[in-house]
PDB file of C-alpha atoms and ligand atoms in Angstrom:
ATOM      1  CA  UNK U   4      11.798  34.235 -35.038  1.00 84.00           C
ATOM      2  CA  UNK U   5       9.236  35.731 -37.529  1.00 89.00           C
ATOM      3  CA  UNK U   6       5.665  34.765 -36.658  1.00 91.00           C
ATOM      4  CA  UNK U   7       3.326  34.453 -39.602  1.00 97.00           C
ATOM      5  CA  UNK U   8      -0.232  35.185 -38.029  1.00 98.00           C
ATOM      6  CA  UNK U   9      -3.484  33.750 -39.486  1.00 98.00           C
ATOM      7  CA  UNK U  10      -6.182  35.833 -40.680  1.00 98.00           C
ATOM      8  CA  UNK U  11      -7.864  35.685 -37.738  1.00 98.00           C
ATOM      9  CA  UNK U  12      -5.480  36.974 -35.475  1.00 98.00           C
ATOM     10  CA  UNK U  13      -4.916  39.820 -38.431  1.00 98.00           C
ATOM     11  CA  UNK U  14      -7.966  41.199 -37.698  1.00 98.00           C
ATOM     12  CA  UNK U  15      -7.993  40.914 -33.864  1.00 98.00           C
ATOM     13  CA  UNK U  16      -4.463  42.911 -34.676  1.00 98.00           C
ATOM     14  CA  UNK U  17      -6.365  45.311 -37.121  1.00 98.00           C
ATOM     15  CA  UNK U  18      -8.213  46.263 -33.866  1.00 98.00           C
ATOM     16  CA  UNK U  19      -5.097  46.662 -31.520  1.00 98.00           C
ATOM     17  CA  UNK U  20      -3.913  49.500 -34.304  1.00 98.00           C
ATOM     18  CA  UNK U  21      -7.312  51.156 -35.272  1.00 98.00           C
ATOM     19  CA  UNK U  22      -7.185  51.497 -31.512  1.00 98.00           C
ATOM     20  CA  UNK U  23      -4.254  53.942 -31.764  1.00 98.00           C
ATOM     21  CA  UNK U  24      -5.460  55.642 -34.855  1.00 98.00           C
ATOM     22  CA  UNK U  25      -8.200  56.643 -32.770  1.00 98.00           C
ATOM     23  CA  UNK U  26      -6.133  57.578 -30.178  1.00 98.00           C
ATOM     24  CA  UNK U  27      -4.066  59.793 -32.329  1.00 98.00           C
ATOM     25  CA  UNK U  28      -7.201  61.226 -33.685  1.00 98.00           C
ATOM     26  CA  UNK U  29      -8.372  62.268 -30.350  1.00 98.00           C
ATOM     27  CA  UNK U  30      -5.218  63.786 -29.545  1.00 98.00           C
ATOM     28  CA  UNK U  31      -5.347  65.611 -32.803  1.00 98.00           C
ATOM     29  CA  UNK U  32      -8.653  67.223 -31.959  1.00 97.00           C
ATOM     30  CA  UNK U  33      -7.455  69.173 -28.966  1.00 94.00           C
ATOM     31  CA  UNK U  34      -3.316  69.873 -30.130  1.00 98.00           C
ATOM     32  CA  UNK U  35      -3.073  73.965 -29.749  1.00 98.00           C
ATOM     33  CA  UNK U  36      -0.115  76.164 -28.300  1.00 98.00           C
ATOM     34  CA  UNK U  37       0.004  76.151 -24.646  1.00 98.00           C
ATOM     35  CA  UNK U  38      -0.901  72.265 -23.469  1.00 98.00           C
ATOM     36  CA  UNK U  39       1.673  70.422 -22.529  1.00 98.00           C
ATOM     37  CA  UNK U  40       2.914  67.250 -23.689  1.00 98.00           C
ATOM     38  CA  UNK U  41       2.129  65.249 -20.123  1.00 98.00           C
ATOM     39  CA  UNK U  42      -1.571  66.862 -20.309  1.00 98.00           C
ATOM     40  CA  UNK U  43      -1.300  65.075 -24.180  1.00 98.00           C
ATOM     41  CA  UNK U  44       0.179  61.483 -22.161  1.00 98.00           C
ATOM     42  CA  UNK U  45      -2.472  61.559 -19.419  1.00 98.00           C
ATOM     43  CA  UNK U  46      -5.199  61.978 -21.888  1.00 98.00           C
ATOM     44  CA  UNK U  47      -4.384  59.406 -24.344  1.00 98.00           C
ATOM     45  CA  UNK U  48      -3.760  56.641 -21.114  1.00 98.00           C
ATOM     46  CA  UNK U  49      -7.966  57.815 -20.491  1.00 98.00           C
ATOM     47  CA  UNK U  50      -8.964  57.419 -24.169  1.00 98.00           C
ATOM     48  CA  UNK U  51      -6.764  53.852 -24.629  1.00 98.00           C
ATOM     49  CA  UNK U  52      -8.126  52.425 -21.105  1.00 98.00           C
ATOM     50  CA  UNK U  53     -11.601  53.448 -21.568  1.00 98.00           C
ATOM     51  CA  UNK U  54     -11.614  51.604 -24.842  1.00 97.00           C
ATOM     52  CA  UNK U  55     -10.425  48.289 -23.202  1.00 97.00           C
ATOM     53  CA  UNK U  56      -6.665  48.221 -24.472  1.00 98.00           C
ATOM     54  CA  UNK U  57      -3.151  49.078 -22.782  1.00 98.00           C
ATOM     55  CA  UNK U  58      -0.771  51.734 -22.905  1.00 98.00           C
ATOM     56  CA  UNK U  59       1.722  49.375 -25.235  1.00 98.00           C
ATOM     57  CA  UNK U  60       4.904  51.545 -24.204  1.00 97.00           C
ATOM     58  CA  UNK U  61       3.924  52.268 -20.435  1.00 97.00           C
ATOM     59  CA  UNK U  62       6.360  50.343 -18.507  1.00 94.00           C
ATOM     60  CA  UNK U  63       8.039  48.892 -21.747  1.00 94.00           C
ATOM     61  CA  UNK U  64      11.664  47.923 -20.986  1.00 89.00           C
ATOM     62  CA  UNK U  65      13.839  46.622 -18.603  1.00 90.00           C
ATOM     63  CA  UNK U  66      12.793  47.012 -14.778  1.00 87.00           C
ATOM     64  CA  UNK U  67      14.726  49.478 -13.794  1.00 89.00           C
ATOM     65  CA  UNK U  68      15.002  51.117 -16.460  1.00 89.00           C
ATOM     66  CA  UNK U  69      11.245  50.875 -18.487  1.00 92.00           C
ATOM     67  CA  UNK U  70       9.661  53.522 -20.056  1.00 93.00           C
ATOM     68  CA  UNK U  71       7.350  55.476 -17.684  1.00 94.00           C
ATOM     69  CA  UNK U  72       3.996  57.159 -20.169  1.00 97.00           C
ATOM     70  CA  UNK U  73       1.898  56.143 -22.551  1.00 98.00           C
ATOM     71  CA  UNK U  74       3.046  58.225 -25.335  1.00 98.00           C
ATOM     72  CA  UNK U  75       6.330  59.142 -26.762  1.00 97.00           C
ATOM     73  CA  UNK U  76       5.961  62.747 -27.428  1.00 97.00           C
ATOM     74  CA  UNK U  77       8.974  64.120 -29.858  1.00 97.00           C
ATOM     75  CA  UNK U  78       9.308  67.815 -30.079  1.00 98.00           C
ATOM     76  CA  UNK U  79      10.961  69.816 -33.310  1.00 98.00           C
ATOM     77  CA  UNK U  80      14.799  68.523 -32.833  1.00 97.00           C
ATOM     78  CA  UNK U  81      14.003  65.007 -30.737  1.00 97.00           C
ATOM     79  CA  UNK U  82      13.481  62.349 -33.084  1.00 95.00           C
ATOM     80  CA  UNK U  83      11.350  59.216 -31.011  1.00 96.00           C
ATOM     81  CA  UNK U  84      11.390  58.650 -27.190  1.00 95.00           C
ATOM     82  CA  UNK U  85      10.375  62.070 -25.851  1.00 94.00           C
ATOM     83  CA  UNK U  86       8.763  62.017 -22.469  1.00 95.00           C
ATOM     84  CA  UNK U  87       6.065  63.899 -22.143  1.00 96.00           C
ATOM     85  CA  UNK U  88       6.381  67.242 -19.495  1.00 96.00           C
ATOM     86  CA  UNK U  89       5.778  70.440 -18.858  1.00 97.00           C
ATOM     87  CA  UNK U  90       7.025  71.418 -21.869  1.00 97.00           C
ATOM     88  CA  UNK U  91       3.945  73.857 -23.378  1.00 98.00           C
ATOM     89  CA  UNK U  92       3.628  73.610 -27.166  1.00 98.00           C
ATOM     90  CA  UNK U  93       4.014  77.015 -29.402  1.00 98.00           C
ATOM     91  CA  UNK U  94       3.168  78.093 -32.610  1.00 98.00           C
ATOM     92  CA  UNK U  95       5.810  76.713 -34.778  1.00 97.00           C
ATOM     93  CA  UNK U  96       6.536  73.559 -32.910  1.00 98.00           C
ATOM     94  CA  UNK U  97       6.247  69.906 -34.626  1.00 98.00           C
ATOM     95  CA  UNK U  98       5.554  67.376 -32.541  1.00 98.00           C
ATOM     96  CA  UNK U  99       5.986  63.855 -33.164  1.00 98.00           C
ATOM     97  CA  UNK U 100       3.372  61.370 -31.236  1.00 98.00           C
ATOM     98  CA  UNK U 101       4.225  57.576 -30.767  1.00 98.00           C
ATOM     99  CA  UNK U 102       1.186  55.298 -29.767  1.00 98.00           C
ATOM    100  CA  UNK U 103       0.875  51.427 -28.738  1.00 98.00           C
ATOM    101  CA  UNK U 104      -2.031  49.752 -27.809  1.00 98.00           C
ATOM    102  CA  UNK U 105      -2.409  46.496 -26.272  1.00 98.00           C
ATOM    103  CA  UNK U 106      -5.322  44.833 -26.949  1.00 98.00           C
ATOM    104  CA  UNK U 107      -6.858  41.061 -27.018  1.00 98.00           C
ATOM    105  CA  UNK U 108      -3.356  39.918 -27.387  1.00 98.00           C
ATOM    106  CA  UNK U 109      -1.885  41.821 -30.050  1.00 98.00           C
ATOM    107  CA  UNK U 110      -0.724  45.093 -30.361  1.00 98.00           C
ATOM    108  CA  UNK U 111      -0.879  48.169 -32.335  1.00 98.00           C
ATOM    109  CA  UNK U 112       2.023  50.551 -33.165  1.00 98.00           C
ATOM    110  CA  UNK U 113       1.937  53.860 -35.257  1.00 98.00           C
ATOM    111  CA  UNK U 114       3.075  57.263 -34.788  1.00 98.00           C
ATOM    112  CA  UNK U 115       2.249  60.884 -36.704  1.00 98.00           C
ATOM    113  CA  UNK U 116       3.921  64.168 -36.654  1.00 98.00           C
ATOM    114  CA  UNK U 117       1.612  67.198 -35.976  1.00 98.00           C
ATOM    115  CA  UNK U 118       2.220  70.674 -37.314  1.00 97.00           C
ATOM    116  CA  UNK U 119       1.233  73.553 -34.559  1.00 98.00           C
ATOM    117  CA  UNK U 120       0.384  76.894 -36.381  1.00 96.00           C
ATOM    118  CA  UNK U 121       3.330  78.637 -38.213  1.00 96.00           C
ATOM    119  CA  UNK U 122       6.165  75.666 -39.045  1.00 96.00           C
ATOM    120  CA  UNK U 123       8.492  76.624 -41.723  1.00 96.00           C
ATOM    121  CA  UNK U 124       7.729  75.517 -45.602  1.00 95.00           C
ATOM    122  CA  UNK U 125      10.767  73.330 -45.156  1.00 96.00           C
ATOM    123  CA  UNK U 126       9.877  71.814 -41.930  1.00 97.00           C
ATOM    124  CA  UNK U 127       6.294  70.710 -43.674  1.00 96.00           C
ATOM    125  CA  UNK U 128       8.244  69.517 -46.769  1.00 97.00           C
ATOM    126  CA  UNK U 129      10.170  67.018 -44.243  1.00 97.00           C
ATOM    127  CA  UNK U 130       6.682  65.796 -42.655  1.00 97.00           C
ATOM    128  CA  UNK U 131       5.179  65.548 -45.977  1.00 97.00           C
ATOM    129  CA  UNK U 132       7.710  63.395 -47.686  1.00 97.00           C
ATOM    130  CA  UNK U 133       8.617  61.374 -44.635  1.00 98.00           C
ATOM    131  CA  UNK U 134       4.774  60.486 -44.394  1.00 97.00           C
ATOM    132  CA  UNK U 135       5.119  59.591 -48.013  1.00 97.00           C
ATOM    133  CA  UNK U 136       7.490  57.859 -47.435  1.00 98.00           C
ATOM    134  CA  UNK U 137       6.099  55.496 -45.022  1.00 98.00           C
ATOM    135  CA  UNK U 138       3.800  54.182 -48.414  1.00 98.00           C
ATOM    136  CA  UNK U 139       6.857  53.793 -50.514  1.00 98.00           C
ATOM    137  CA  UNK U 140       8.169  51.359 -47.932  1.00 98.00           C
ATOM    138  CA  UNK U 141       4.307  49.491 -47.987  1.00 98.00           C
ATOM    139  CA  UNK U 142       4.316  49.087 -51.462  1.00 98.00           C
ATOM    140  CA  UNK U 143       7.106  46.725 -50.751  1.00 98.00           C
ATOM    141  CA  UNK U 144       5.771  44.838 -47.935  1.00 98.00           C
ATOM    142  CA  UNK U 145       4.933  41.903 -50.623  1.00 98.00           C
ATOM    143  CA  UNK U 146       4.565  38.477 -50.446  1.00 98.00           C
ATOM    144  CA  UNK U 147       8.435  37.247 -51.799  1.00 98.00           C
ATOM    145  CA  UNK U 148      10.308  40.665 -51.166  1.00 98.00           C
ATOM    146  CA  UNK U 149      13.191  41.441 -49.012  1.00 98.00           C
ATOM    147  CA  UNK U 150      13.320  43.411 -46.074  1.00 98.00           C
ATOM    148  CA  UNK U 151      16.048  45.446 -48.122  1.00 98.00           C
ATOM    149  CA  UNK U 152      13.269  46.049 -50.575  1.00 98.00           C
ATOM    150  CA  UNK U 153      11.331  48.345 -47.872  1.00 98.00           C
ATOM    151  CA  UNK U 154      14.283  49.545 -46.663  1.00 98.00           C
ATOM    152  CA  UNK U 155      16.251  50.699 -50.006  1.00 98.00           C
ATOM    153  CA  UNK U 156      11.971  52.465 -51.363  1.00 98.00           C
ATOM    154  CA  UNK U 157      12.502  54.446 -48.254  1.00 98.00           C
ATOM    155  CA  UNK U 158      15.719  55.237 -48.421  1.00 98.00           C
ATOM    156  CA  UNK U 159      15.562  56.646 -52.323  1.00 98.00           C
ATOM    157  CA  UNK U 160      12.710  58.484 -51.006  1.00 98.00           C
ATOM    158  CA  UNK U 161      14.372  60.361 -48.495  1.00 98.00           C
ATOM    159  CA  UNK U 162      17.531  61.034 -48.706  1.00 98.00           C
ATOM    160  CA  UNK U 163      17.901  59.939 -52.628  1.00 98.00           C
ATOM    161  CA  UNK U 164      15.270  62.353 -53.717  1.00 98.00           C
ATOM    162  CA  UNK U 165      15.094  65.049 -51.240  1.00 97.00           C
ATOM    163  CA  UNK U 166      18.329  64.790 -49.109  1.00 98.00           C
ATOM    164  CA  UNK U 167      17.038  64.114 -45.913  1.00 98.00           C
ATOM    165  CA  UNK U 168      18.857  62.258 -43.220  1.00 98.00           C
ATOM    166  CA  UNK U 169      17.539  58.728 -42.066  1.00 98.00           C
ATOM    167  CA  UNK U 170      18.261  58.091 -38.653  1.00 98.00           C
ATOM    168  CA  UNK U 171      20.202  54.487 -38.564  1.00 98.00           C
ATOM    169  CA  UNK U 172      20.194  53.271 -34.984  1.00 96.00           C
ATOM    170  CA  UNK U 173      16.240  52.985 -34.967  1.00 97.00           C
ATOM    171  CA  UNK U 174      14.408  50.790 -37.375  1.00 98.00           C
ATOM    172  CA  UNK U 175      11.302  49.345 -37.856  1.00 98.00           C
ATOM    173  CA  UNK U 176      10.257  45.647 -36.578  1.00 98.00           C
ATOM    174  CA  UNK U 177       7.772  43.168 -36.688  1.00 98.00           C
ATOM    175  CA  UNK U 178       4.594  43.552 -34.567  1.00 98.00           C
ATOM    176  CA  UNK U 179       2.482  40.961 -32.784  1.00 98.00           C
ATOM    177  CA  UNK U 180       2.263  39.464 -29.729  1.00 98.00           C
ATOM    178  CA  UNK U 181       5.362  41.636 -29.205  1.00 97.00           C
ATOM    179  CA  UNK U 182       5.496  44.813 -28.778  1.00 97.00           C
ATOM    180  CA  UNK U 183       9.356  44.405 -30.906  1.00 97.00           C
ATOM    181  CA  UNK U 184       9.724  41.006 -33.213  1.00 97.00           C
ATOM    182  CA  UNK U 185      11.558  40.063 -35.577  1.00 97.00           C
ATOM    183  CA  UNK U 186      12.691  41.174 -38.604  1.00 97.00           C
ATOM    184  CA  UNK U 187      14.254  44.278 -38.135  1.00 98.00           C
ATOM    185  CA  UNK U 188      13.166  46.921 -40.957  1.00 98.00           C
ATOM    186  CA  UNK U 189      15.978  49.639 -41.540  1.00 98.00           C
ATOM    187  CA  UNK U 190      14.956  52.988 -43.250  1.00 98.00           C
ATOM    188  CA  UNK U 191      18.085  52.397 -45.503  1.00 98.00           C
ATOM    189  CA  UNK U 192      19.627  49.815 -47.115  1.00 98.00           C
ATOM    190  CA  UNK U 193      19.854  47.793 -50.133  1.00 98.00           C
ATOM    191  CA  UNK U 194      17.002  46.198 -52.883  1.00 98.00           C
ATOM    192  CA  UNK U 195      17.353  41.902 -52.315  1.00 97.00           C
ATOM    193  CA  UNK U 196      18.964  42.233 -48.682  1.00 97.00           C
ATOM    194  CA  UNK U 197      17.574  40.825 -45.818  1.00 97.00           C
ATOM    195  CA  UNK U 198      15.178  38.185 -44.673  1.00 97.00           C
ATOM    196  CA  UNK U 199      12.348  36.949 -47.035  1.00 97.00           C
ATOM    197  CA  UNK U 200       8.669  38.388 -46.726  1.00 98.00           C
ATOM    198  CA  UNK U 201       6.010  35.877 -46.317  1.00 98.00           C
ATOM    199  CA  UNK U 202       2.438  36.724 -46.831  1.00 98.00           C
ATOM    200  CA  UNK U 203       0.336  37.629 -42.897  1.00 98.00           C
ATOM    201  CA  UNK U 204       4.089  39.055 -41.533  1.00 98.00           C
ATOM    202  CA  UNK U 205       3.320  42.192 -39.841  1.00 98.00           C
ATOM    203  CA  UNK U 206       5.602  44.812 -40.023  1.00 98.00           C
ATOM    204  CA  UNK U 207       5.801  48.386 -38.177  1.00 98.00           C
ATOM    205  CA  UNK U 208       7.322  50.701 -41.242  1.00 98.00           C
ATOM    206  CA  UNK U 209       8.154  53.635 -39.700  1.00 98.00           C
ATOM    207  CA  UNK U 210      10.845  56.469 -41.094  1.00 98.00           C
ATOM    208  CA  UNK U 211      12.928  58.515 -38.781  1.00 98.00           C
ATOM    209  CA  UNK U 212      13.943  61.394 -41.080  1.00 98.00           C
ATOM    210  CA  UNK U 213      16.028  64.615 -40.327  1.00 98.00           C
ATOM    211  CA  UNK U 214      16.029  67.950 -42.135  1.00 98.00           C
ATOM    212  CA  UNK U 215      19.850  67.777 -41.817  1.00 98.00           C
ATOM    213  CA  UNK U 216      22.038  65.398 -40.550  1.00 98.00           C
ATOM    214  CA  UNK U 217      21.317  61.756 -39.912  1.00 98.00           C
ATOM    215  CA  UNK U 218      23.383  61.628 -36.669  1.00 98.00           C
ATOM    216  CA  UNK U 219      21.773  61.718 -33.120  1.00 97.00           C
ATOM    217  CA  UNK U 220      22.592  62.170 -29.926  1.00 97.00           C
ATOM    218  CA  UNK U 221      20.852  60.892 -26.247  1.00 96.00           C
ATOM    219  CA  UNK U 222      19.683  62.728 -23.871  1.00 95.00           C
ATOM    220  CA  UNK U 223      20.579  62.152 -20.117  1.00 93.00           C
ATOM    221  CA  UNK U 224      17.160  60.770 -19.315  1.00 89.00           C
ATOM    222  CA  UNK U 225      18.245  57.821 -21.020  1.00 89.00           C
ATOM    223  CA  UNK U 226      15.402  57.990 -23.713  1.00 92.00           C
ATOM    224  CA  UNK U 227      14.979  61.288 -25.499  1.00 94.00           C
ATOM    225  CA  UNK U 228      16.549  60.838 -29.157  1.00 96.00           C
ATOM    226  CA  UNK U 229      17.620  63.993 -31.094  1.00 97.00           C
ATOM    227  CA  UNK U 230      19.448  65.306 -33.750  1.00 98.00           C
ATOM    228  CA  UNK U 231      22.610  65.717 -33.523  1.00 97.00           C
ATOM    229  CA  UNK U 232      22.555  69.336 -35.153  1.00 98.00           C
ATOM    230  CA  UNK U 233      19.620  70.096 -33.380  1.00 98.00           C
ATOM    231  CA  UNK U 234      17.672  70.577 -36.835  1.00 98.00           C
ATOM    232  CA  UNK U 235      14.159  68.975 -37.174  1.00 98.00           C
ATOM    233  CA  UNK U 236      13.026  65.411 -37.210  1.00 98.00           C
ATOM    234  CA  UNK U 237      10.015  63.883 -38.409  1.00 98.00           C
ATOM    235  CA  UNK U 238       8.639  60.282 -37.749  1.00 98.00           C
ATOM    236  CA  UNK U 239       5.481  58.117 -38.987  1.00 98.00           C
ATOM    237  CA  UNK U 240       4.335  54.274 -38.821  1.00 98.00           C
ATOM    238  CA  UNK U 241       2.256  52.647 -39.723  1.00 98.00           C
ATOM    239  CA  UNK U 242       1.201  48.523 -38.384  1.00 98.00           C
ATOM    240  CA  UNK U 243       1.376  47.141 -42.231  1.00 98.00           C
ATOM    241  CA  UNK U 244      -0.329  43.545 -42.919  1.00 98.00           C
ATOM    242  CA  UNK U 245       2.371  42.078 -45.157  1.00 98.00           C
ATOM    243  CA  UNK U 246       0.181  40.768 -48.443  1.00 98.00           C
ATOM    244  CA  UNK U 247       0.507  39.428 -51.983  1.00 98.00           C
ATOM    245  CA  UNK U 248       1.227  42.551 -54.585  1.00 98.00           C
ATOM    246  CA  UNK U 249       1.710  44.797 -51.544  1.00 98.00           C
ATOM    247  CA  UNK U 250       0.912  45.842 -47.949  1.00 98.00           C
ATOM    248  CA  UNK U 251      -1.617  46.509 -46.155  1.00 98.00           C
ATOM    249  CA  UNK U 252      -1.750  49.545 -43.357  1.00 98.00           C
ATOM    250  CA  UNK U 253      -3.625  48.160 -39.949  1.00 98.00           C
ATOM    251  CA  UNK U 254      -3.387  51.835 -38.897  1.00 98.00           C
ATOM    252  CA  UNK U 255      -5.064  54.579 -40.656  1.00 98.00           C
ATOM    253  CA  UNK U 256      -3.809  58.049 -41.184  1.00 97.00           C
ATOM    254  CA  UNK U 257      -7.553  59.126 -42.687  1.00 97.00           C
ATOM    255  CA  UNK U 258      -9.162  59.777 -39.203  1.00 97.00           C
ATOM    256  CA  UNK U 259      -6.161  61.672 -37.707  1.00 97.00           C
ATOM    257  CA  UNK U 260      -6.079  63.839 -41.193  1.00 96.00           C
ATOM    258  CA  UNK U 261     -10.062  64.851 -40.931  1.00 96.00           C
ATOM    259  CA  UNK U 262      -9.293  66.128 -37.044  1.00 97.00           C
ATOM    260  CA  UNK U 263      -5.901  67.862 -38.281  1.00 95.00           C
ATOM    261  CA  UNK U 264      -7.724  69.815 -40.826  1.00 94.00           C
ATOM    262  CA  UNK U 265     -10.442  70.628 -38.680  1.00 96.00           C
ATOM    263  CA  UNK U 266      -8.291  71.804 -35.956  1.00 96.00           C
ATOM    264  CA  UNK U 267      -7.649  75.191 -36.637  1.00 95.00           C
ATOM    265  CA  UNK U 268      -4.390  75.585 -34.606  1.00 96.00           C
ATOM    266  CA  UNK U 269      -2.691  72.693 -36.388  1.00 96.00           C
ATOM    267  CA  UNK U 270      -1.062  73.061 -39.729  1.00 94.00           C
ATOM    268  CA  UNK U 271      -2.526  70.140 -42.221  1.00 87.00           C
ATOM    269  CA  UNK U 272       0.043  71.640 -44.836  1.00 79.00           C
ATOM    270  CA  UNK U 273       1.644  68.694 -45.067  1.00 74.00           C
ATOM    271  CA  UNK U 274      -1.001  66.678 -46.198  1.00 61.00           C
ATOM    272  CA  UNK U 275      -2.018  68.456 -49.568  1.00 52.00           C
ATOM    273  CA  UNK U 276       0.662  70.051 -50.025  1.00 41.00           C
TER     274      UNK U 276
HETATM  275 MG1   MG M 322       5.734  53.320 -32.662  1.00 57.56          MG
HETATM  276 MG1   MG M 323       7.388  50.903 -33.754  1.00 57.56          MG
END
């Protein structure tokens, strides 16, 4: 079932994913070689509690089987679903963050892929356009478009443009109540498929794109996605308020941008590139 929310609860929503924009942004301010990803998790569960919401993805799943941190924390070749570790970050790396936030009922959902020092031209290519990308598929998150409509912007984008390979077993979804409504939103597909977009939908638009194939495999910890040929992946999302003309982000990329630029280890390439 796709909820249509009123305005009201649109901008109690709003909240819910400014809430993770901020937490993104605060993770952006102290991302440098040597921290791991855990020390990333257990700082972002601080920030998101001590601003009244939830960890969204903390405990998300089935019960013996739910997802144990706060973040999803994707490094170079994993696509989403990374559990944070041990693992220290080096010059070079990408890393791809994954927030939720629960928060007076609704929740927020949006992810960013950070740059650490020295990534390859063609690595920041793949986070540039897949960022783009994420406002190709917004444009079409109108009032009497398709679901294909989002899907097939994104897809010409990506791979029809530049080649890249869109991960097909993970898609975008409503977002409300829910953590995961309906409709699903592919990163691929066709212009006029798929159910009808109604005005106050919201929508979590969010590209999975590899430098090389689009095939992934699983890792044994029955979470971590990756590449199947082990080349890089990016991923953003944005929470997008479905409107007349076009949509609306709930997220914001701005605040994360301003702390990537001013954080001297990251590389902000991407974003004037
Ligand atoms: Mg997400
Ligand atoms: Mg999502």
């Amino acid at each position: 079932m796709i909820h249509i929310k009123s305005l009201e609860e649109i901008e109690i929503q709003r909240k819910s994913a400014l809430a993770v924009s901020a937490t993104l942004t605060e993770v952006a301010t102290f991302l440098k070689p040597g921290i791991t990803t855990l020390s990333i998790d257990t700082m972002a569960e601080t920030f998101i509690r001590d601003h009244g919401g939830v960890p969204s993805f903390k405990g998300y799943g089935p019960k013996n089987h739910a997802f144990p941190f706060s973040l999803c924390i994707s490094v170079n070749e994993a696509v989403v679903h990374g559990f944070p570790s041990s693992y220290e970050l080096k010059d070079g790396d990408i890393v791809s963050i994954d927030c939720g936030v629960y928060m007076n009922g609704f929740h927020g959902d949006s992810a960013y892929t950070f740059a650490i020092g020295n990534v390859a031209p063609e690595v920041l290519k793949l986070l540039k356009v897949t960022k783009e990308s994420v406002y190709k598929g917004i444009e079409q998150a109108a009032d009497g478009n398709r679901v294909g409509d989002i899907s097939y912007a994104i897809e010409q984008y990506t791979n029809g443009q530049y080649g890249y390979g869109i991960v097909r077993e993970l898609v975008g979804h409503g977002v409300g109540r829910n953590l995961h409504e309906d409709p699903n939103v592919p990163n691929y597909g066709r212009r006029g498929d798929g159910k009808r977009l109604k005005e106050n939908m919201v929508l979590a638009i969010e590209p999975m794109i590899n430098l090389g194939t689009r095939n992934i495999d699983q890792l044994e910890d029955g979470w971590t996605i990756v590449t199947a040929d082990r080349k890089a992946s990016a991923h953003f999302e944005h929470t997008t308020w479905v409107r007349k003309g076009k949509g609306e982000p709930l997220s914001s990329f701005e605040p994360i941008e301003a702390a990537e630029r001013a954080n001297g280890e990251l590389n902000s390439a991407h974003y004037t590139a």
